[in-house]
CSV table of C-alpha atoms in Angstrom, one decimal:
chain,number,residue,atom,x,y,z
A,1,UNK,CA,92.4,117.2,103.9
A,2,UNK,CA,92.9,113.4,103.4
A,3,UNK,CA,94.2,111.9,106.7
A,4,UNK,CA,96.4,109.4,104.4
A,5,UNK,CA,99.8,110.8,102.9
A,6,UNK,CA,100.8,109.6,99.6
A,7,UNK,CA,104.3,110.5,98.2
A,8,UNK,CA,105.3,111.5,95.7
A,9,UNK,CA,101.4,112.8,94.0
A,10,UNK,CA,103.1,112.1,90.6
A,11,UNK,CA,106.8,109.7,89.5
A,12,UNK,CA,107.6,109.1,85.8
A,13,UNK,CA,110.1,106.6,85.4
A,14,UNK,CA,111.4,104.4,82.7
A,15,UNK,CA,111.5,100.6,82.9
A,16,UNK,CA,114.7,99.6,84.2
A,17,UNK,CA,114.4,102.0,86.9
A,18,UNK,CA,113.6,101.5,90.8
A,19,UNK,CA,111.4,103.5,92.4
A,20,UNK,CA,109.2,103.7,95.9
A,21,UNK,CA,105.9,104.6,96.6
A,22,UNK,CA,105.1,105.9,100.2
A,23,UNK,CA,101.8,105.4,102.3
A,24,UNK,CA,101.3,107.2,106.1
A,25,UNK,CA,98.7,107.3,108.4
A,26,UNK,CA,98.1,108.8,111.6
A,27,UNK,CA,95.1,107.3,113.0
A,28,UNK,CA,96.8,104.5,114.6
A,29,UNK,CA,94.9,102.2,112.6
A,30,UNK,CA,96.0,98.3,112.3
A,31,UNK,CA,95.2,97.4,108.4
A,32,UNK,CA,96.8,99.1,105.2
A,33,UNK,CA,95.9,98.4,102.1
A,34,UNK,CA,97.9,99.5,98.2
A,35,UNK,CA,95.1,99.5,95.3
A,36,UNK,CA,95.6,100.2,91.3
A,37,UNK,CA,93.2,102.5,89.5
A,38,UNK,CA,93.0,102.6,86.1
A,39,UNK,CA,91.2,105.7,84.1
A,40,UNK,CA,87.5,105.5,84.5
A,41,UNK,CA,87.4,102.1,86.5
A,42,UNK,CA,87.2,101.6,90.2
A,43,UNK,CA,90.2,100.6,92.2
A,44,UNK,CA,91.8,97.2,92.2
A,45,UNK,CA,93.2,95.9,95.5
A,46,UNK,CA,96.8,94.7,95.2
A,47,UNK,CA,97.8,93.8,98.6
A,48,UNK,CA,96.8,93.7,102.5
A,49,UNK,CA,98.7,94.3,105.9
A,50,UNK,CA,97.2,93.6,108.9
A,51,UNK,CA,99.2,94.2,112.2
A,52,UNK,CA,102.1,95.1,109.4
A,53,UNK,CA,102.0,91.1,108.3
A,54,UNK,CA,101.0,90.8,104.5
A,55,UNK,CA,98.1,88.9,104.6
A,56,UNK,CA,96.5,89.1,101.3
A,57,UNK,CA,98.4,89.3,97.8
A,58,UNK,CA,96.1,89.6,94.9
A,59,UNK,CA,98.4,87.5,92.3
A,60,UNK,CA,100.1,90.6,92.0
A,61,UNK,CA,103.5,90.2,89.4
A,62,UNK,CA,106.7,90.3,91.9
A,63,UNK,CA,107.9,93.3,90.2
A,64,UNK,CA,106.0,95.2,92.9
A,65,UNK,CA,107.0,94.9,96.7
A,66,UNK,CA,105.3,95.6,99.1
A,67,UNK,CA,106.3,96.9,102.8
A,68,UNK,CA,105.0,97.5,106.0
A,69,UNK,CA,108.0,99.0,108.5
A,70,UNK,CA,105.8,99.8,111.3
A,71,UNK,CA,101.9,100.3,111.9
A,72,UNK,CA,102.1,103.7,110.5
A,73,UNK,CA,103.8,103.6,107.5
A,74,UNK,CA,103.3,101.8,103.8
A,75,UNK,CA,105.6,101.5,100.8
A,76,UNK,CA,105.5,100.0,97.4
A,77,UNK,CA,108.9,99.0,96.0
A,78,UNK,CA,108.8,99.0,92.0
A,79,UNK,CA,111.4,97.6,89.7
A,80,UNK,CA,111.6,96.6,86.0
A,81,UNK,CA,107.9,97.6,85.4
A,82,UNK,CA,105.8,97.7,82.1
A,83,UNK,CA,103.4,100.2,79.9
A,84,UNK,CA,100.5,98.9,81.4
A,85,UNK,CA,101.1,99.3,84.9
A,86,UNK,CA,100.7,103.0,84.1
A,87,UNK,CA,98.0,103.6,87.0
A,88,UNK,CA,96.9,106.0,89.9
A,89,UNK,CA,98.2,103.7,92.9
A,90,UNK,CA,95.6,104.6,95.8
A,91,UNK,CA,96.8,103.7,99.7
A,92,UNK,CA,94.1,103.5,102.2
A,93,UNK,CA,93.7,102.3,105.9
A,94,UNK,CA,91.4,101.2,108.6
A,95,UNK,CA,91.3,100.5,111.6
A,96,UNK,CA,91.3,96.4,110.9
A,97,UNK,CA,91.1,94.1,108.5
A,98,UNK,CA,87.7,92.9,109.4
A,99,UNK,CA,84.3,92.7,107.3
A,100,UNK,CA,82.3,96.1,107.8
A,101,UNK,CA,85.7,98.4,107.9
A,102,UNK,CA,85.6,101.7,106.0
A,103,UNK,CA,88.8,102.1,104.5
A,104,UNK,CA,90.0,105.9,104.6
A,105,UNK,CA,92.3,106.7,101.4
A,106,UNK,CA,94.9,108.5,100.3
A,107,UNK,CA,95.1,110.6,97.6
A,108,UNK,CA,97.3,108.6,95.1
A,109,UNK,CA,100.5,108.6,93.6
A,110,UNK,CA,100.0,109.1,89.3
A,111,UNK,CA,102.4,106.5,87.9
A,112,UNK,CA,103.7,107.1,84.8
A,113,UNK,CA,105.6,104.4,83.1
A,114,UNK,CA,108.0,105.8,79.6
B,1,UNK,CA,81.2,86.1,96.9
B,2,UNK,CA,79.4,89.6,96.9
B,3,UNK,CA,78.8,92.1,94.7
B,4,UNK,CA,77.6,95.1,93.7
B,5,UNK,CA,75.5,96.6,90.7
B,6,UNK,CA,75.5,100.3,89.8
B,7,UNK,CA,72.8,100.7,87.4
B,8,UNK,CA,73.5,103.9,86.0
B,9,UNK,CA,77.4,105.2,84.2
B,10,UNK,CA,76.7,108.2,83.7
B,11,UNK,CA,73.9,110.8,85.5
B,12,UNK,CA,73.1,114.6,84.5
B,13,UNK,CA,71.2,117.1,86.4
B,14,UNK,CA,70.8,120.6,87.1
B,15,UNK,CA,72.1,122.2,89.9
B,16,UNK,CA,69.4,122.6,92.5
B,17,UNK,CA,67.6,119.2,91.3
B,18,UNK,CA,67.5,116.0,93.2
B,19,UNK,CA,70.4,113.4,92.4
B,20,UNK,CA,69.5,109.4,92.5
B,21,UNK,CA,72.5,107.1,92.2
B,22,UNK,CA,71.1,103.2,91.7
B,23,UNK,CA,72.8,100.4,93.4
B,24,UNK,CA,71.7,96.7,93.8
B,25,UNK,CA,73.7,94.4,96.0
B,26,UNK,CA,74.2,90.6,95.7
B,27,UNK,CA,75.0,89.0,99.4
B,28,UNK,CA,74.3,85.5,101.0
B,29,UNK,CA,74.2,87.1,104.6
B,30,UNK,CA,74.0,90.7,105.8
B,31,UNK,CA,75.7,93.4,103.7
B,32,UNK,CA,77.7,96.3,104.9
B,33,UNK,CA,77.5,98.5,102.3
B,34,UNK,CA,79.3,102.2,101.3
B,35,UNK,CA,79.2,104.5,99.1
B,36,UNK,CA,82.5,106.6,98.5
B,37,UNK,CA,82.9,109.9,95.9
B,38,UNK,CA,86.1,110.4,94.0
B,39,UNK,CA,86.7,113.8,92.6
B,40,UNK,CA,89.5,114.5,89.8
B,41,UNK,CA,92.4,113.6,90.5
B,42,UNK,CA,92.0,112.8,94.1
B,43,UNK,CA,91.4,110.1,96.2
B,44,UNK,CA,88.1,108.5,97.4
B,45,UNK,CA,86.2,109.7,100.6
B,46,UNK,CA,83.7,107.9,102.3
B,47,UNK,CA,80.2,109.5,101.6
B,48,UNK,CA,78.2,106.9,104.0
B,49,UNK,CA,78.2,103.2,105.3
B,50,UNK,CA,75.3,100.7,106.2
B,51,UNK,CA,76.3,98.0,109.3
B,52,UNK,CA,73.0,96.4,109.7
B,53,UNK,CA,71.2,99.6,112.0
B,54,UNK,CA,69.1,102.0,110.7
B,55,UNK,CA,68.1,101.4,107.0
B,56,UNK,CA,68.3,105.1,106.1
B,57,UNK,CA,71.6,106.4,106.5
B,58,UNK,CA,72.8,110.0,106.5
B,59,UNK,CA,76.5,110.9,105.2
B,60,UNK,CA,78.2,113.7,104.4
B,61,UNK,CA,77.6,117.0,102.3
B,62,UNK,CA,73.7,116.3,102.2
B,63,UNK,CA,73.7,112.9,101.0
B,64,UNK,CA,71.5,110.1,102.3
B,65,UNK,CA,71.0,106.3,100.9
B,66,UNK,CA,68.3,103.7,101.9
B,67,UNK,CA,68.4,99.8,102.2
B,68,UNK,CA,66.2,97.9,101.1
B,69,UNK,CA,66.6,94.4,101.8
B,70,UNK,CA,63.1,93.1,99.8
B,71,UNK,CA,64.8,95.0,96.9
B,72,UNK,CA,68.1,93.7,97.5
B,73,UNK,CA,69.5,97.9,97.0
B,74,UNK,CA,71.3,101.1,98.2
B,75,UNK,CA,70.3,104.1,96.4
B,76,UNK,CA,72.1,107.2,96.9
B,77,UNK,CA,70.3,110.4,96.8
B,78,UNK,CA,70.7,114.4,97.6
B,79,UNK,CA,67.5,116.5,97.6
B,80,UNK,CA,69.5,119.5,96.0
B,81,UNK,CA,72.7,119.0,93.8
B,82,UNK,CA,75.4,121.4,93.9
B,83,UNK,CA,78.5,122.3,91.3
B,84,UNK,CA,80.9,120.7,93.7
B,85,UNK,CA,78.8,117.3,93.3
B,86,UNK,CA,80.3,116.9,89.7
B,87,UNK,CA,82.2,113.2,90.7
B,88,UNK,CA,82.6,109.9,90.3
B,89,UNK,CA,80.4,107.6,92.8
B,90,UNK,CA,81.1,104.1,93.6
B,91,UNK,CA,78.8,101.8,95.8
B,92,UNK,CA,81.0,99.3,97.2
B,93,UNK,CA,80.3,96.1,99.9
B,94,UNK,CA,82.6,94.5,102.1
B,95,UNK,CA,83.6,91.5,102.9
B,96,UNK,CA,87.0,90.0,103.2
B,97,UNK,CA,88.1,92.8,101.2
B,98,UNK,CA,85.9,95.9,99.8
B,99,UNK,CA,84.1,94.9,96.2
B,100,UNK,CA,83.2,97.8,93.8
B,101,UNK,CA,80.7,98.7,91.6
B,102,UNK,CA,81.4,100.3,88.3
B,103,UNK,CA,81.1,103.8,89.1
B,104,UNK,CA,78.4,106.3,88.1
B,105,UNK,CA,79.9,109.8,86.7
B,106,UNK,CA,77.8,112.8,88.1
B,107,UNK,CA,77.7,115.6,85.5
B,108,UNK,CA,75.6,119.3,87.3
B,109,UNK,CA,74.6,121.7,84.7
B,110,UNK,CA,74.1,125.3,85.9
């Protein structure tokens, strides 16, 4: 059993609608982390929290938001999105946002975009 | 900025045969280095880390990986493969944030 909760495991939506993405973790780690993974291709980092302040954005397009309410919990706000962010969106943690950190993930949440 | 290299995308082998998974690392200073395993349609799970201690490091469910540093790598193996090995492996290095490799698919034939 994964130690990170991701909800919902699957969300079809269309492109006008909004939608969120929830991340939790109980290992009262410091740094949480939202990644993109594409079919056959290894995740893609999208965004950083560390002590629940964003502190690294990957260029990603503002029609994702991200949140950090408190040291336990994730979310990923989506609105107005396209085709081809289609994705399994992975959550992970650890315990900070230091060089040499495993990161412990979530299952994922399958994104399907109509 | 560093990198990884898996050399292999896809691997076969027989159950009860030994699995190798290549992986060559590019790093101006000391690597830490993992290797995670993604099953369908689940997340990834940490197999096994390297922080600059003992070159040969033992993970999880049998699997073991050496580093070299004279051969800049940090091959996976598993003397005996099992059904449930059947994944997707991805050597990955950290450094401000984690940096992945390609992936090697595992295939096990009974």
């Amino acid at each position: 059993d994964t130690e990170v909760t991701q909800t919902p495991k699957h969300l079809v939506m269309g492109m006008t609608n909004k939608k969120s993405l929830k991340c939790e973790q109980h290992m009262g780690h410091r740094a949480m982390y939202w990644y993109k993974q594409k079919a056959k291709k290894p995740p893609e980092l999208m965004f950083v929290y560390s002590y629940e302040k964003l502190s690294i954005n990957e260029s990603v397009p503002s029609r994702f938001s991200p949140e950090c309410p408190n040291s336990s919990l994730l979310n990923l706000h989506l609105h107005a999105l396209q085709p081809e962010d289609s994705a399994l969106y992975l959550c992970a943690s650890s315990q900070g946002a230091e060089r040499g950190q495993p990161q412990h993930f979530g299952d994922g949440t399958r994104l399907s975009i109509l | 900025a560093q990198s990884v290299t898996q050399l292999d995308s896809h691997v076969s082998v027989s159950e009860g045969t030994p699995v190798l998974l290549r992986c060559n690392y590019s790093s101006s200073y000391s690597p830490s280095l993992f290797w995670y395993v993604q099953h369908p349609n689940k997340g990834l799970q940490l197999l096994l880390k390297y922080t600059s201690a003992a070159t040969l490091v033992k993970g999880i469910n049998g699997f073991e990986a050496e580093f070299k540093k004279s051969e800049t790598s940090f091959h996976l193996t598993k003397p005996s493969a099992h059904m449930s090995d059947a994944a997707e492996y991805f050597c990955v290095v950290s450094d401000y944030k984690l940096s992945f490799g390609a992936g090697t698919t595992v295939t096990v034939r009974a």
